[in-house]
PDB file of C-alpha atoms in Angstrom:
ATOM      1  CA  MET B   1      -0.076   0.086   0.138  1.00 82.00           C
ATOM      2  CA  ILE B   2       2.782   2.314   0.855  1.00 83.00           C
ATOM      3  CA  GLU B   3       4.548   1.811  -2.682  1.00 85.00           C
ATOM      4  CA  ARG B   4       1.266   2.794  -4.311  1.00 80.00           C
ATOM      5  CA  LEU B   5       0.885   5.982  -2.507  1.00 77.00           C
ATOM      6  CA  ARG B   6       4.807   6.753  -3.533  1.00 80.00           C
ATOM      7  CA  ALA B   7       4.050   5.896  -6.992  1.00 79.00           C
ATOM      8  CA  LEU B   8       0.870   8.329  -6.840  1.00 74.00           C
ATOM      9  CA  ARG B   9       3.112  11.212  -4.959  1.00 76.00           C
ATOM     10  CA  ASP B  10       5.625  10.845  -7.711  1.00 79.00           C
ATOM     11  CA  ARG B  11       3.439  10.829 -10.520  1.00 78.00           C
ATOM     12  CA  PRO B  12       1.200  13.859 -10.876  1.00 71.00           C
ATOM     13  CA  LEU B  13      -2.843  13.400 -11.630  1.00 73.00           C
ATOM     14  CA  ASP B  14      -3.688  13.680 -15.279  1.00 78.00           C
ATOM     15  CA  PRO B  15      -4.777  16.959 -16.190  1.00 80.00           C
ATOM     16  CA  GLU B  16      -7.910  15.440 -17.782  1.00 84.00           C
ATOM     17  CA  VAL B  17      -8.684  13.406 -14.683  1.00 81.00           C
ATOM     18  CA  ALA B  18      -8.296  16.613 -12.526  1.00 81.00           C
ATOM     19  CA  ARG B  19     -10.634  18.625 -14.556  1.00 86.00           C
ATOM     20  CA  ALA B  20     -13.403  15.843 -14.467  1.00 86.00           C
ATOM     21  CA  VAL B  21     -12.975  15.612 -10.502  1.00 86.00           C
ATOM     22  CA  THR B  22     -13.097  19.538 -10.292  1.00 89.00           C
ATOM     23  CA  LEU B  23     -16.298  19.789 -12.599  1.00 90.00           C
ATOM     24  CA  LEU B  24     -17.970  16.757 -10.526  1.00 91.00           C
ATOM     25  CA  ALA B  25     -17.310  18.617  -7.259  1.00 91.00           C
ATOM     26  CA  LEU B  26     -18.412  22.014  -8.653  1.00 92.00           C
ATOM     27  CA  SER B  27     -21.660  20.447  -9.878  1.00 93.00           C
ATOM     28  CA  VAL B  28     -22.459  18.607  -6.869  1.00 92.00           C
ATOM     29  CA  ALA B  29     -22.006  21.817  -4.593  1.00 93.00           C
ATOM     30  CA  LEU B  30     -24.060  23.814  -7.129  1.00 92.00           C
ATOM     31  CA  GLY B  31     -26.961  21.017  -6.612  1.00 90.00           C
ATOM     32  CA  LEU B  32     -26.707  21.375  -2.887  1.00 90.00           C
ATOM     33  CA  VAL B  33     -27.004  25.165  -3.091  1.00 89.00           C
ATOM     34  CA  VAL B  34     -29.835  25.040  -5.377  1.00 88.00           C
ATOM     35  CA  LEU B  35     -31.578  22.462  -3.032  1.00 86.00           C
ATOM     36  CA  ALA B  36     -30.853  24.634   0.107  1.00 85.00           C
ATOM     37  CA  VAL B  37     -32.545  27.694  -1.666  1.00 86.00           C
ATOM     38  CA  LEU B  38     -35.367  25.996  -3.161  1.00 84.00           C
ATOM     39  CA  ALA B  39     -36.126  24.497   0.525  1.00 81.00           C
ATOM     40  CA  GLY B  40     -35.861  27.626   2.422  1.00 77.00           C
ATOM     41  CA  ILE B  41     -38.155  29.442  -0.367  1.00 74.00           C
ATOM     42  CA  GLY B  42     -40.735  26.761  -0.262  1.00 57.00           C
ATOM     43  CA  GLY B  43     -43.973  26.571   1.171  1.00 53.00           C
ATOM     44  CA  GLY B  44     -43.226  26.480   4.767  1.00 51.00           C
ATOM     45  CA  PRO B  45     -46.038  27.156   7.216  1.00 50.00           C
ATOM     46  CA  SER B  46     -47.306  30.338   7.537  1.00 50.00           C
ATOM     47  CA  ARG B  47     -47.072  32.018  11.122  1.00 49.00           C
ATOM     48  CA  THR B  48     -49.632  33.672  12.978  1.00 48.00           C
ATOM     49  CA  PRO B  49     -49.115  35.618  15.883  1.00 51.00           C
ATOM     50  CA  VAL B  50     -49.111  33.356  19.097  1.00 50.00           C
ATOM     51  CA  ALA B  51     -52.063  35.208  20.932  1.00 48.00           C
ATOM     52  CA  GLU B  52     -54.064  34.872  17.713  1.00 52.00           C
ATOM     53  CA  ARG B  53     -53.580  31.083  17.714  1.00 52.00           C
ATOM     54  CA  ALA B  54     -54.157  30.881  21.415  1.00 48.00           C
ATOM     55  CA  ARG B  55     -57.452  32.867  20.832  1.00 50.00           C
ATOM     56  CA  GLU B  56     -58.412  30.507  17.834  1.00 53.00           C
ATOM     57  CA  ALA B  57     -57.556  27.537  19.948  1.00 50.00           C
ATOM     58  CA  GLY B  58     -58.884  28.683  23.316  1.00 47.00           C
ATOM     59  CA  SER B  59     -57.392  27.108  26.307  1.00 40.00           C
ATOM     60  CA  LYS B  60     -55.936  24.246  24.301  1.00 42.00           C
ATOM     61  CA  ALA B  61     -52.109  24.176  23.015  1.00 43.00           C
ATOM     62  CA  ILE B  62     -50.907  27.243  21.406  1.00 45.00           C
ATOM     63  CA  HIS B  63     -48.737  25.741  18.688  1.00 46.00           C
ATOM     64  CA  ALA B  64     -49.743  23.139  16.477  1.00 50.00           C
ATOM     65  CA  PRO B  65     -47.573  20.338  15.288  1.00 54.00           C
ATOM     66  CA  GLY B  66     -45.488  21.164  12.209  1.00 55.00           C
ATOM     67  CA  ASP B  67     -45.884  24.999  12.652  1.00 52.00           C
ATOM     68  CA  GLY B  68     -42.162  25.622  12.441  1.00 53.00           C
ATOM     69  CA  LEU B  69     -41.554  25.790  16.204  1.00 52.00           C
ATOM     70  CA  ALA B  70     -39.656  22.461  16.472  1.00 52.00           C
ATOM     71  CA  ASN B  71     -36.352  24.421  17.258  1.00 55.00           C
ATOM     72  CA  VAL B  72     -37.311  26.681  20.077  1.00 48.00           C
ATOM     73  CA  PRO B  73     -34.354  28.283  21.869  1.00 57.00           C
ATOM     74  CA  ALA B  74     -33.665  26.370  25.270  1.00 57.00           C
ATOM     75  CA  GLN B  75     -34.698  29.739  27.282  1.00 62.00           C
ATOM     76  CA  ASP B  76     -38.433  28.882  26.192  1.00 66.00           C
ATOM     77  CA  PRO B  77     -39.316  25.353  27.052  1.00 64.00           C
ATOM     78  CA  GLN B  78     -42.799  26.500  27.480  1.00 62.00           C
ATOM     79  CA  ASP B  79     -43.011  26.614  23.979  1.00 68.00           C
ATOM     80  CA  ARG B  80     -42.185  22.913  23.290  1.00 68.00           C
ATOM     81  CA  ILE B  81     -45.798  20.991  23.018  1.00 77.00           C
ATOM     82  CA  GLY B  82     -45.815  18.048  25.177  1.00 75.00           C
ATOM     83  CA  THR B  83     -43.222  19.241  27.941  1.00 80.00           C
ATOM     84  CA  ALA B  84     -44.011  19.794  31.707  1.00 79.00           C
ATOM     85  CA  ALA B  85     -43.109  23.434  31.292  1.00 76.00           C
ATOM     86  CA  HIS B  86     -45.736  23.795  28.258  1.00 74.00           C
ATOM     87  CA  ARG B  87     -48.594  22.214  30.409  1.00 78.00           C
ATOM     88  CA  ARG B  88     -47.531  24.422  33.352  1.00 76.00           C
ATOM     89  CA  ALA B  89     -47.800  27.655  31.081  1.00 72.00           C
ATOM     90  CA  ALA B  90     -50.863  26.501  29.593  1.00 72.00           C
ATOM     91  CA  ARG B  91     -52.368  26.124  33.002  1.00 72.00           C
ATOM     92  CA  GLU B  92     -51.152  29.484  34.164  1.00 70.00           C
ATOM     93  CA  LEU B  93     -52.456  31.308  31.096  1.00 68.00           C
ATOM     94  CA  ALA B  94     -55.872  29.637  31.694  1.00 65.00           C
ATOM     95  CA  ARG B  95     -55.979  30.792  35.185  1.00 65.00           C
ATOM     96  CA  HIS B  96     -54.727  34.343  34.276  1.00 65.00           C
ATOM     97  CA  ARG B  97     -56.865  35.132  31.249  1.00 64.00           C
ATOM     98  CA  ALA B  98     -57.572  38.396  32.041  1.00 72.00           C
ATOM     99  CA  LEU B  99     -54.021  39.521  33.344  1.00 72.00           C
ATOM    100  CA  GLN B 100     -52.609  39.723  29.940  1.00 72.00           C
ATOM    101  CA  HIS B 101     -55.035  43.098  29.137  1.00 72.00           C
ATOM    102  CA  VAL B 102     -53.810  44.957  32.303  1.00 75.00           C
ATOM    103  CA  PRO B 103     -53.620  47.817  32.329  1.00 83.00           C
ATOM    104  CA  PHE B 104     -57.267  48.120  31.380  1.00 83.00           C
ATOM    105  CA  GLU B 105     -59.590  51.359  31.252  1.00 85.00           C
ATOM    106  CA  ARG B 106     -63.129  51.439  30.015  1.00 83.00           C
ATOM    107  CA  ASP B 107     -66.041  53.487  31.088  1.00 84.00           C
ATOM    108  CA  GLY B 108     -64.323  55.689  33.688  1.00 86.00           C
ATOM    109  CA  ALA B 109     -62.776  52.574  35.347  1.00 89.00           C
ATOM    110  CA  SER B 110     -59.128  51.540  35.411  1.00 90.00           C
ATOM    111  CA  ILE B 111     -57.504  48.280  36.534  1.00 90.00           C
ATOM    112  CA  ASP B 112     -53.786  48.352  37.235  1.00 88.00           C
ATOM    113  CA  LEU B 113     -51.313  45.667  38.365  1.00 85.00           C
ATOM    114  CA  VAL B 114     -49.635  46.771  41.656  1.00 85.00           C
ATOM    115  CA  GLY B 115     -48.071  43.723  43.048  1.00 85.00           C
ATOM    116  CA  ALA B 116     -48.139  39.912  44.155  1.00 81.00           C
ATOM    117  CA  ARG B 117     -49.236  38.044  47.308  1.00 83.00           C
ATOM    118  CA  GLY B 118     -47.935  34.717  46.725  1.00 82.00           C
ATOM    119  CA  ALA B 119     -48.976  33.364  43.444  1.00 77.00           C
ATOM    120  CA  ARG B 120     -51.860  35.967  43.312  1.00 81.00           C
ATOM    121  CA  ALA B 121     -51.731  38.957  41.552  1.00 82.00           C
ATOM    122  CA  VAL B 122     -52.570  42.052  43.287  1.00 88.00           C
ATOM    123  CA  LEU B 123     -54.741  44.572  41.135  1.00 89.00           C
ATOM    124  CA  ARG B 124     -56.079  47.989  41.921  1.00 92.00           C
ATOM    125  CA  VAL B 125     -59.624  48.752  40.436  1.00 92.00           C
ATOM    126  CA  ARG B 126     -60.625  52.590  40.386  1.00 93.00           C
ATOM    127  CA  ALA B 127     -63.853  53.798  39.349  1.00 93.00           C
ATOM    128  CA  THR B 128     -65.973  56.711  40.632  1.00 91.00           C
ATOM    129  CA  SER B 129     -67.353  54.616  43.488  1.00 91.00           C
ATOM    130  CA  VAL B 130     -66.212  51.337  45.031  1.00 92.00           C
ATOM    131  CA  ALA B 131     -69.711  49.932  44.058  1.00 92.00           C
ATOM    132  CA  ALA B 132     -68.643  51.104  40.419  1.00 91.00           C
ATOM    133  CA  ALA B 133     -65.325  49.406  40.931  1.00 91.00           C
ATOM    134  CA  ARG B 134     -66.908  46.163  41.954  1.00 92.00           C
ATOM    135  CA  ARG B 135     -69.035  46.356  38.753  1.00 91.00           C
ATOM    136  CA  ALA B 136     -66.248  47.252  36.435  1.00 90.00           C
ATOM    137  CA  TRP B 137     -64.167  44.236  38.000  1.00 89.00           C
ATOM    138  CA  LYS B 138     -66.886  41.689  37.358  1.00 90.00           C
ATOM    139  CA  ALA B 139     -67.470  43.062  33.992  1.00 89.00           C
ATOM    140  CA  PHE B 140     -63.618  42.834  33.078  1.00 87.00           C
ATOM    141  CA  LEU B 141     -63.531  39.226  34.195  1.00 85.00           C
ATOM    142  CA  ARG B 142     -66.409  38.233  32.193  1.00 86.00           C
ATOM    143  CA  ARG B 143     -65.288  40.111  29.069  1.00 85.00           C
ATOM    144  CA  TYR B 144     -62.195  37.755  29.357  1.00 82.00           C
ATOM    145  CA  ARG B 145     -63.867  34.498  30.683  1.00 81.00           C
ATOM    146  CA  ASP B 146     -61.537  34.811  33.740  1.00 79.00           C
ATOM    147  CA  PRO B 147     -62.824  33.127  37.065  1.00 78.00           C
ATOM    148  CA  GLY B 148     -60.790  35.683  38.795  1.00 80.00           C
ATOM    149  CA  ALA B 149     -59.396  33.293  41.711  1.00 79.00           C
ATOM    150  CA  ALA B 150     -55.844  34.145  40.725  1.00 80.00           C
ATOM    151  CA  TYR B 151     -56.091  37.878  41.656  1.00 85.00           C
ATOM    152  CA  VAL B 152     -56.641  40.065  44.720  1.00 88.00           C
ATOM    153  CA  PRO B 153     -58.354  42.993  43.814  1.00 90.00           C
ATOM    154  CA  ILE B 154     -58.211  46.221  45.756  1.00 91.00           C
ATOM    155  CA  PHE B 155     -61.275  48.546  45.123  1.00 92.00           C
ATOM    156  CA  GLN B 156     -60.675  52.288  45.448  1.00 91.00           C
ATOM    157  CA  ALA B 157     -63.010  55.253  44.323  1.00 91.00           C
ATOM    158  CA  ASN B 158     -61.325  57.836  42.293  1.00 84.00           C
ATOM    159  CA  ARG B 159     -60.539  60.906  44.221  1.00 73.00           C
ATOM    160  CA  THR B 160     -62.229  64.108  42.862  1.00 61.00           C
ATOM    161  CA  ARG B 161     -61.062  67.338  43.621  1.00 50.00           C
ATOM    162  CA  ARG B 162     -63.612  69.805  45.243  1.00 51.00           C
ATOM    163  CA  GLU B 163     -63.316  73.377  44.711  1.00 44.00           C
ATOM    164  CA  SER B 164     -64.558  75.915  47.350  1.00 42.00           C
TER     165      SER B 164
END
């Protein structure tokens, strides 16, 4: 075997064979580039915003299989369907449906996130009166189909400035 290698070292390759090998390598490389370009341009799944997909699916999984999210970065394990992190995130999203719409203002009432007590979010609900704040709170929860068990609401009447 060593003698064959020495013989190849001593005799250079025939120029026609070298040209044929070079052309073959170039055509293979060009074919791979064309294939990669066509795969990148091709009909990949269209992506819709996560919130829109979540709204369409209700409280079911946010990502459908084959939606192009198979290579989710390691810092976002809740986006990988079937993982424990995904199940926890879906459960929390279902428990806090209305929280993603805070701060909220409508008809003179406002709802703001002011803190947390354990796992429950503390929300300040302001309106013209405490009774109006309670009504606004109930309407807010109904609007987003949230049971409200994950929140601690603090009801306040807006302070009006009296002029003398």
